[in-house]
XYZ file of C-alpha atoms in Angstrom:
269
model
C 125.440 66.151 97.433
C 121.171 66.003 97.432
C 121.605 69.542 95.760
C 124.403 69.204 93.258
C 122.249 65.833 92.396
C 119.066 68.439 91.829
C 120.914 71.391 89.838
C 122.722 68.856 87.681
C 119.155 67.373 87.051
C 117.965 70.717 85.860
C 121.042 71.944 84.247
C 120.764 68.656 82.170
C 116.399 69.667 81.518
C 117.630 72.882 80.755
C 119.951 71.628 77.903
C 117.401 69.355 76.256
C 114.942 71.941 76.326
C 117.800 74.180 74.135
C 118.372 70.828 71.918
C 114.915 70.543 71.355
C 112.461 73.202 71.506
C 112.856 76.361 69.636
C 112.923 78.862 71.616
C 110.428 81.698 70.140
C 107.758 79.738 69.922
C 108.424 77.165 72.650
C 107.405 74.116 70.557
C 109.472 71.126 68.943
C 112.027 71.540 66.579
C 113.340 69.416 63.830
C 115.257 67.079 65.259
C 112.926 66.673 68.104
C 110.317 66.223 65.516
C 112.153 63.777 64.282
C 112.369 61.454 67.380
C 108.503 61.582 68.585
C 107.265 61.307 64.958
C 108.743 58.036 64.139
C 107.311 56.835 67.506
C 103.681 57.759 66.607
C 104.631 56.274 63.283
C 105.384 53.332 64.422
C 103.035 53.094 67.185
C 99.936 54.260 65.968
C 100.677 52.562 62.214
C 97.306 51.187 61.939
C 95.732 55.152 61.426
C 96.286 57.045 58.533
C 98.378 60.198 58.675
C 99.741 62.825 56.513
C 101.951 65.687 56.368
C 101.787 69.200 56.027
C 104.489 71.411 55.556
C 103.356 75.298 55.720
C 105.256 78.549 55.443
C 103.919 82.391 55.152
C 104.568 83.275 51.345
C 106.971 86.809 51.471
C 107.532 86.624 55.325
C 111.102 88.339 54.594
C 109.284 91.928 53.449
C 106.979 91.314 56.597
C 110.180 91.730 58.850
C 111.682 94.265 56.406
C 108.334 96.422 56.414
C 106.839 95.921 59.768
C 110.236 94.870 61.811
C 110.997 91.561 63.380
C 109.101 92.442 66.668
C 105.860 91.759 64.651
C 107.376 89.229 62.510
C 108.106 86.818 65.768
C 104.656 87.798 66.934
C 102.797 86.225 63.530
C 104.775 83.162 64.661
C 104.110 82.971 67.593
C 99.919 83.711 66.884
C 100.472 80.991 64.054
C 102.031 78.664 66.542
C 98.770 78.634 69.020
C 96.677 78.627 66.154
C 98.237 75.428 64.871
C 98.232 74.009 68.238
C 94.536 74.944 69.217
C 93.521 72.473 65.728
C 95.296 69.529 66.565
C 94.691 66.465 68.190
C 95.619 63.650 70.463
C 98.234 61.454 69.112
C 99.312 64.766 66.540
C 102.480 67.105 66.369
C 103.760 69.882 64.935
C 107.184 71.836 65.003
C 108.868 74.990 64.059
C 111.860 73.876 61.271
C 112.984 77.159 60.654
C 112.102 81.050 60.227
C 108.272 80.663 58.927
C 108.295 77.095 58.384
C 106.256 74.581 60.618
C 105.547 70.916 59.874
C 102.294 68.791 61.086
C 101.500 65.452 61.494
C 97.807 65.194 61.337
C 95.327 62.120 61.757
C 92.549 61.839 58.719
C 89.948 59.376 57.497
C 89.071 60.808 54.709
C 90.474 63.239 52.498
C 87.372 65.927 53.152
C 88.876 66.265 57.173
C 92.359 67.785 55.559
C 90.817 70.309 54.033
C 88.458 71.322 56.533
C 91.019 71.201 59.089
C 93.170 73.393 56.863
C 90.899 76.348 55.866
C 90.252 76.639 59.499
C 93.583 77.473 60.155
C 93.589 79.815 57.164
C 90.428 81.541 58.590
C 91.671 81.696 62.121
C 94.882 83.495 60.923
C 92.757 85.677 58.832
C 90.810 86.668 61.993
C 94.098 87.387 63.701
C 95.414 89.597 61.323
C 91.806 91.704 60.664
C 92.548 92.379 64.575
C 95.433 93.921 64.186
C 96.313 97.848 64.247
C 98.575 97.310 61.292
C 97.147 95.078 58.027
C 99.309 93.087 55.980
C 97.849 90.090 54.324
C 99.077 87.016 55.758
C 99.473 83.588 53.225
C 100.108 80.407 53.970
C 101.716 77.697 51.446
C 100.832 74.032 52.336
C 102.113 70.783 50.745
C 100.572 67.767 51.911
C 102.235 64.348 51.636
C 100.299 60.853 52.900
C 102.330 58.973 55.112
C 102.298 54.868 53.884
C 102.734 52.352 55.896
C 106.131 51.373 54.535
C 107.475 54.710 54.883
C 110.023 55.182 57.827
C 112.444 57.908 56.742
C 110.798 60.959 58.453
C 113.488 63.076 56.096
C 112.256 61.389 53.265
C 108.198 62.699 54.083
C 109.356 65.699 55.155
C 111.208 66.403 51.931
C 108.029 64.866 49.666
C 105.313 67.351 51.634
C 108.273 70.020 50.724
C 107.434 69.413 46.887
C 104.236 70.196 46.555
C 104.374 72.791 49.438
C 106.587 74.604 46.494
C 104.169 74.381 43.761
C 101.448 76.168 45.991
C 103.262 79.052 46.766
C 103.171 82.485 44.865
C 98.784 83.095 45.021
C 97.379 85.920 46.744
C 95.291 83.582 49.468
C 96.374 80.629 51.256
C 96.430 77.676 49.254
C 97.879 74.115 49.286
C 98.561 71.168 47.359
C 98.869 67.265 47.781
C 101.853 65.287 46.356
C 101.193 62.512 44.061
C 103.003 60.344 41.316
C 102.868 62.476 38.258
C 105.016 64.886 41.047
C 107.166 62.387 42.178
C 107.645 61.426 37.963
C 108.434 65.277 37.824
C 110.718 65.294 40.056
C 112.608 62.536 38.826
C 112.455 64.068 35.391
C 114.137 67.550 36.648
C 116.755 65.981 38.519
C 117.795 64.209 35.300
C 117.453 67.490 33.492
C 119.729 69.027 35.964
C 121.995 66.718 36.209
C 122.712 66.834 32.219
C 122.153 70.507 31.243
C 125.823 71.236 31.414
C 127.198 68.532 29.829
C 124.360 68.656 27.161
C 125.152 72.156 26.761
C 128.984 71.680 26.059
C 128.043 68.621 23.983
C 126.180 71.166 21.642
C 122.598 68.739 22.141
C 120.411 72.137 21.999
C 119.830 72.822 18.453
C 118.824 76.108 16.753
C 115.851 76.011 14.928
C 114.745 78.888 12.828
C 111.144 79.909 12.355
C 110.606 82.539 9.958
C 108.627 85.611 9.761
C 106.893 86.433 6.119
C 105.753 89.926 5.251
C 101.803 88.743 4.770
C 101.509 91.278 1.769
C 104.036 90.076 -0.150
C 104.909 86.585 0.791
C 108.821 87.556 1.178
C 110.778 86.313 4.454
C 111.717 89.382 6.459
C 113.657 87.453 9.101
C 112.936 84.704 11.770
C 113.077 83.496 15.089
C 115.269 81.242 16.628
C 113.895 78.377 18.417
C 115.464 75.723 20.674
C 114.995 72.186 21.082
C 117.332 69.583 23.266
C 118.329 66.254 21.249
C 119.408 63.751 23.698
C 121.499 61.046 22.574
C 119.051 58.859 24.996
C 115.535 60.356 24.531
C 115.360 61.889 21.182
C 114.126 65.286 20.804
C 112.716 67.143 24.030
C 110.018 69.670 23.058
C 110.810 73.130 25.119
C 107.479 73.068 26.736
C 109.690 70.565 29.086
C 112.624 71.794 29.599
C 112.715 75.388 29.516
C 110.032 76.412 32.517
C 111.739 74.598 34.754
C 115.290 76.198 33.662
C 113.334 79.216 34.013
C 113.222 78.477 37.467
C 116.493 77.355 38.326
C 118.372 80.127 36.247
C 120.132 77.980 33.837
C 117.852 79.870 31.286
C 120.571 82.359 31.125
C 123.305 79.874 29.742
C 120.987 78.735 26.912
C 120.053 82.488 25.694
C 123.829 83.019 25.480
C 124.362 79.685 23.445
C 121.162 80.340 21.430
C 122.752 84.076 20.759
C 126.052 82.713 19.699
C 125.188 79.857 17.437
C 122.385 82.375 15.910
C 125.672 85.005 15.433
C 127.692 81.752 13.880
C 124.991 81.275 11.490
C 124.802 84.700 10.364
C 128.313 84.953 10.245
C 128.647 81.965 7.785
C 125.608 83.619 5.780
C-alpha cells in the first residue's frame, strides 16, 4: 500500500512536470507562467515590473540550414543565458519554438536596458564560440506591468506588439510599448475590421495624377492614386492605410480594384 502510495505520488510529479515545463529546455511554460506570475504580481505589487517578450529573428532557416540538432541547442544556450541574468522574485518561460517571456524587476528605466544588452552580448559570445557562425538576433518588446493590470494574457499580448515592430534589423534590438502603440493598434483593428466592407461599398476612390511632357506642357498620361472616404472619418490619406495593408496582404485586393475602376474609366473615355 506504502509503495503504490509512493509511485502514485511520482506518477502524479511526473505529470505536472509534462503540464508544466517544456521539456527541451526544462523551464516553465505558458500556462505555468501563467499561474506563478500572477502570484508575484500580486504579491510583490508594491515593485515595479515589466515584460519582455523575445524571439530569434529567422530561427526557421537556422533549423533549415544548420538542422534542428543545433537549432534546440541555441535554445537551450539562450535558456541558461536568460536564467544566469535574472533575479530573485523573477521568471521566465519558453511559450513556443524561439519564443521566451520574462518578468523582470526595474527601478529605473536605465536597468532594462543594461540588463538586456547583456543578454545580447552573452549570446553573441556563445555564438563567436561556435565551429559553425550564423548570426544570432534577438527581437524584444517590452511592456510595464501597472498596478491595475491582472490579465497576464492581456501583458503578454501588449509586450507582443512592440516585440513585432523590433523585428527585421540585422542586430538585436527591442522596443517598449506605449500609447501612441496602443492608439495604433486600435486604429488597425478598425481598419481591418472595415476594409472589406469599405471595399464592396466602393469608399476607395481613384484619383488621377497626371504626368506632363516638361518640354511641351502636354499631358502624356497619369497615375492613379487612392484615397479611402469613410462615411465616419472623412478622407484617410494613404500614408495610413496602405503600409499597414502592405503588411497584412489586403494590398492585393485594392491593386485589383484600383486596376478595374482605372480600366472602367478608360473604357468610358
Amino acid at each position: 500500500m506504502i509503495l503504490w502510495k509512493l509511485s502514485n505520488a511520482k506518477l502524479i510529479e511526473q505529470l505536472k512536470k509534462l503540464a508544466y515545463y517544456d521539456s527541451l529546455s526544462g523551464i516553465k511554460n505558458k500556462e505555468k507562467f501563467r499561474k506563478d506570475s500572477m502570484y508575484i504580481l500580486k504579491n510583490y505589487y508594491q515593485d515595479n515590473f515589466y515584460l519582455v517578450q523575445l524571439d530569434v529573428n529567422k530561427f526557421k532557416y537556422i533549423n533549415d540550414l544548420f538542422g534542428y540538432e543545433v537549432g534546440n541547442e541555441i535554445l537551450r544556450n539562450l535558456t541558461k543565458i536568460i536564467k544566469s541574468n535574472i533575479f530573485e522574485e523573477e521568471m521566465f518561460a519558453r511559450i513556443s519554438a524561439d519564443n521566451f517571456i520574462i518578468i523582470m524587476k526595474y527601478i529605473e528605466e536605465e536597468d532594462i536596458t543594461k540588463r538586456l544588452k547583456t543578454i545580447f552580448e552573452e549570446l553573441d559570445l556563445f555564438n563567436n564560440n561556435q565551429e559553425e557562425k550564423y548570426k544570432l538576433v534577438l527581437s524584444c518588446g517590452i511592456y510595464f506591468i501597472l498596478p491595475e493590470d491582472r490579465d497576464i494574457n492581456s501583458i503578454i499580448d501588449r509586450a507582443n506588439i512592440p516585440h513585432k515592430m523590433a523585428k527585421g534589423g540585422h542586430k538585436s534590438s527591442y522596443a517598449f510599448y506605449d500609447n501612441k502603440i496602443h492608439d495604433q493598434e486600435i486604429k488597425e483593428k478598425e481598419m481591418e475590421n472595415t476594409m472589406f466592407s469599405s471595399l464592396e461599398n466602393k469608399e476607395f476612390i481613384i484619383y488621377l495624377q497626371p504626368k506632363i511632357e516638361l518640354n511641351t506642357g502636354e499631358i502624356q498620361g497619369s497615375e492613379a492614386l487612392v484615397r479611402w472616404k469613410r462615411p465616419d472619418k472623412g478622407l484617410i490619406p494613404p500614408n495610413e492605410f496602405i503600409p499597414f495593408f502592405e503588411r497584412n496582404g489586403f494590398v492585393i485586393n485594392l491593386d485589383l480594384y484600383v486596376l478595374e475602376e482605372v480600366c472602367i474609366y478608360l473604357r468610358k473615355w
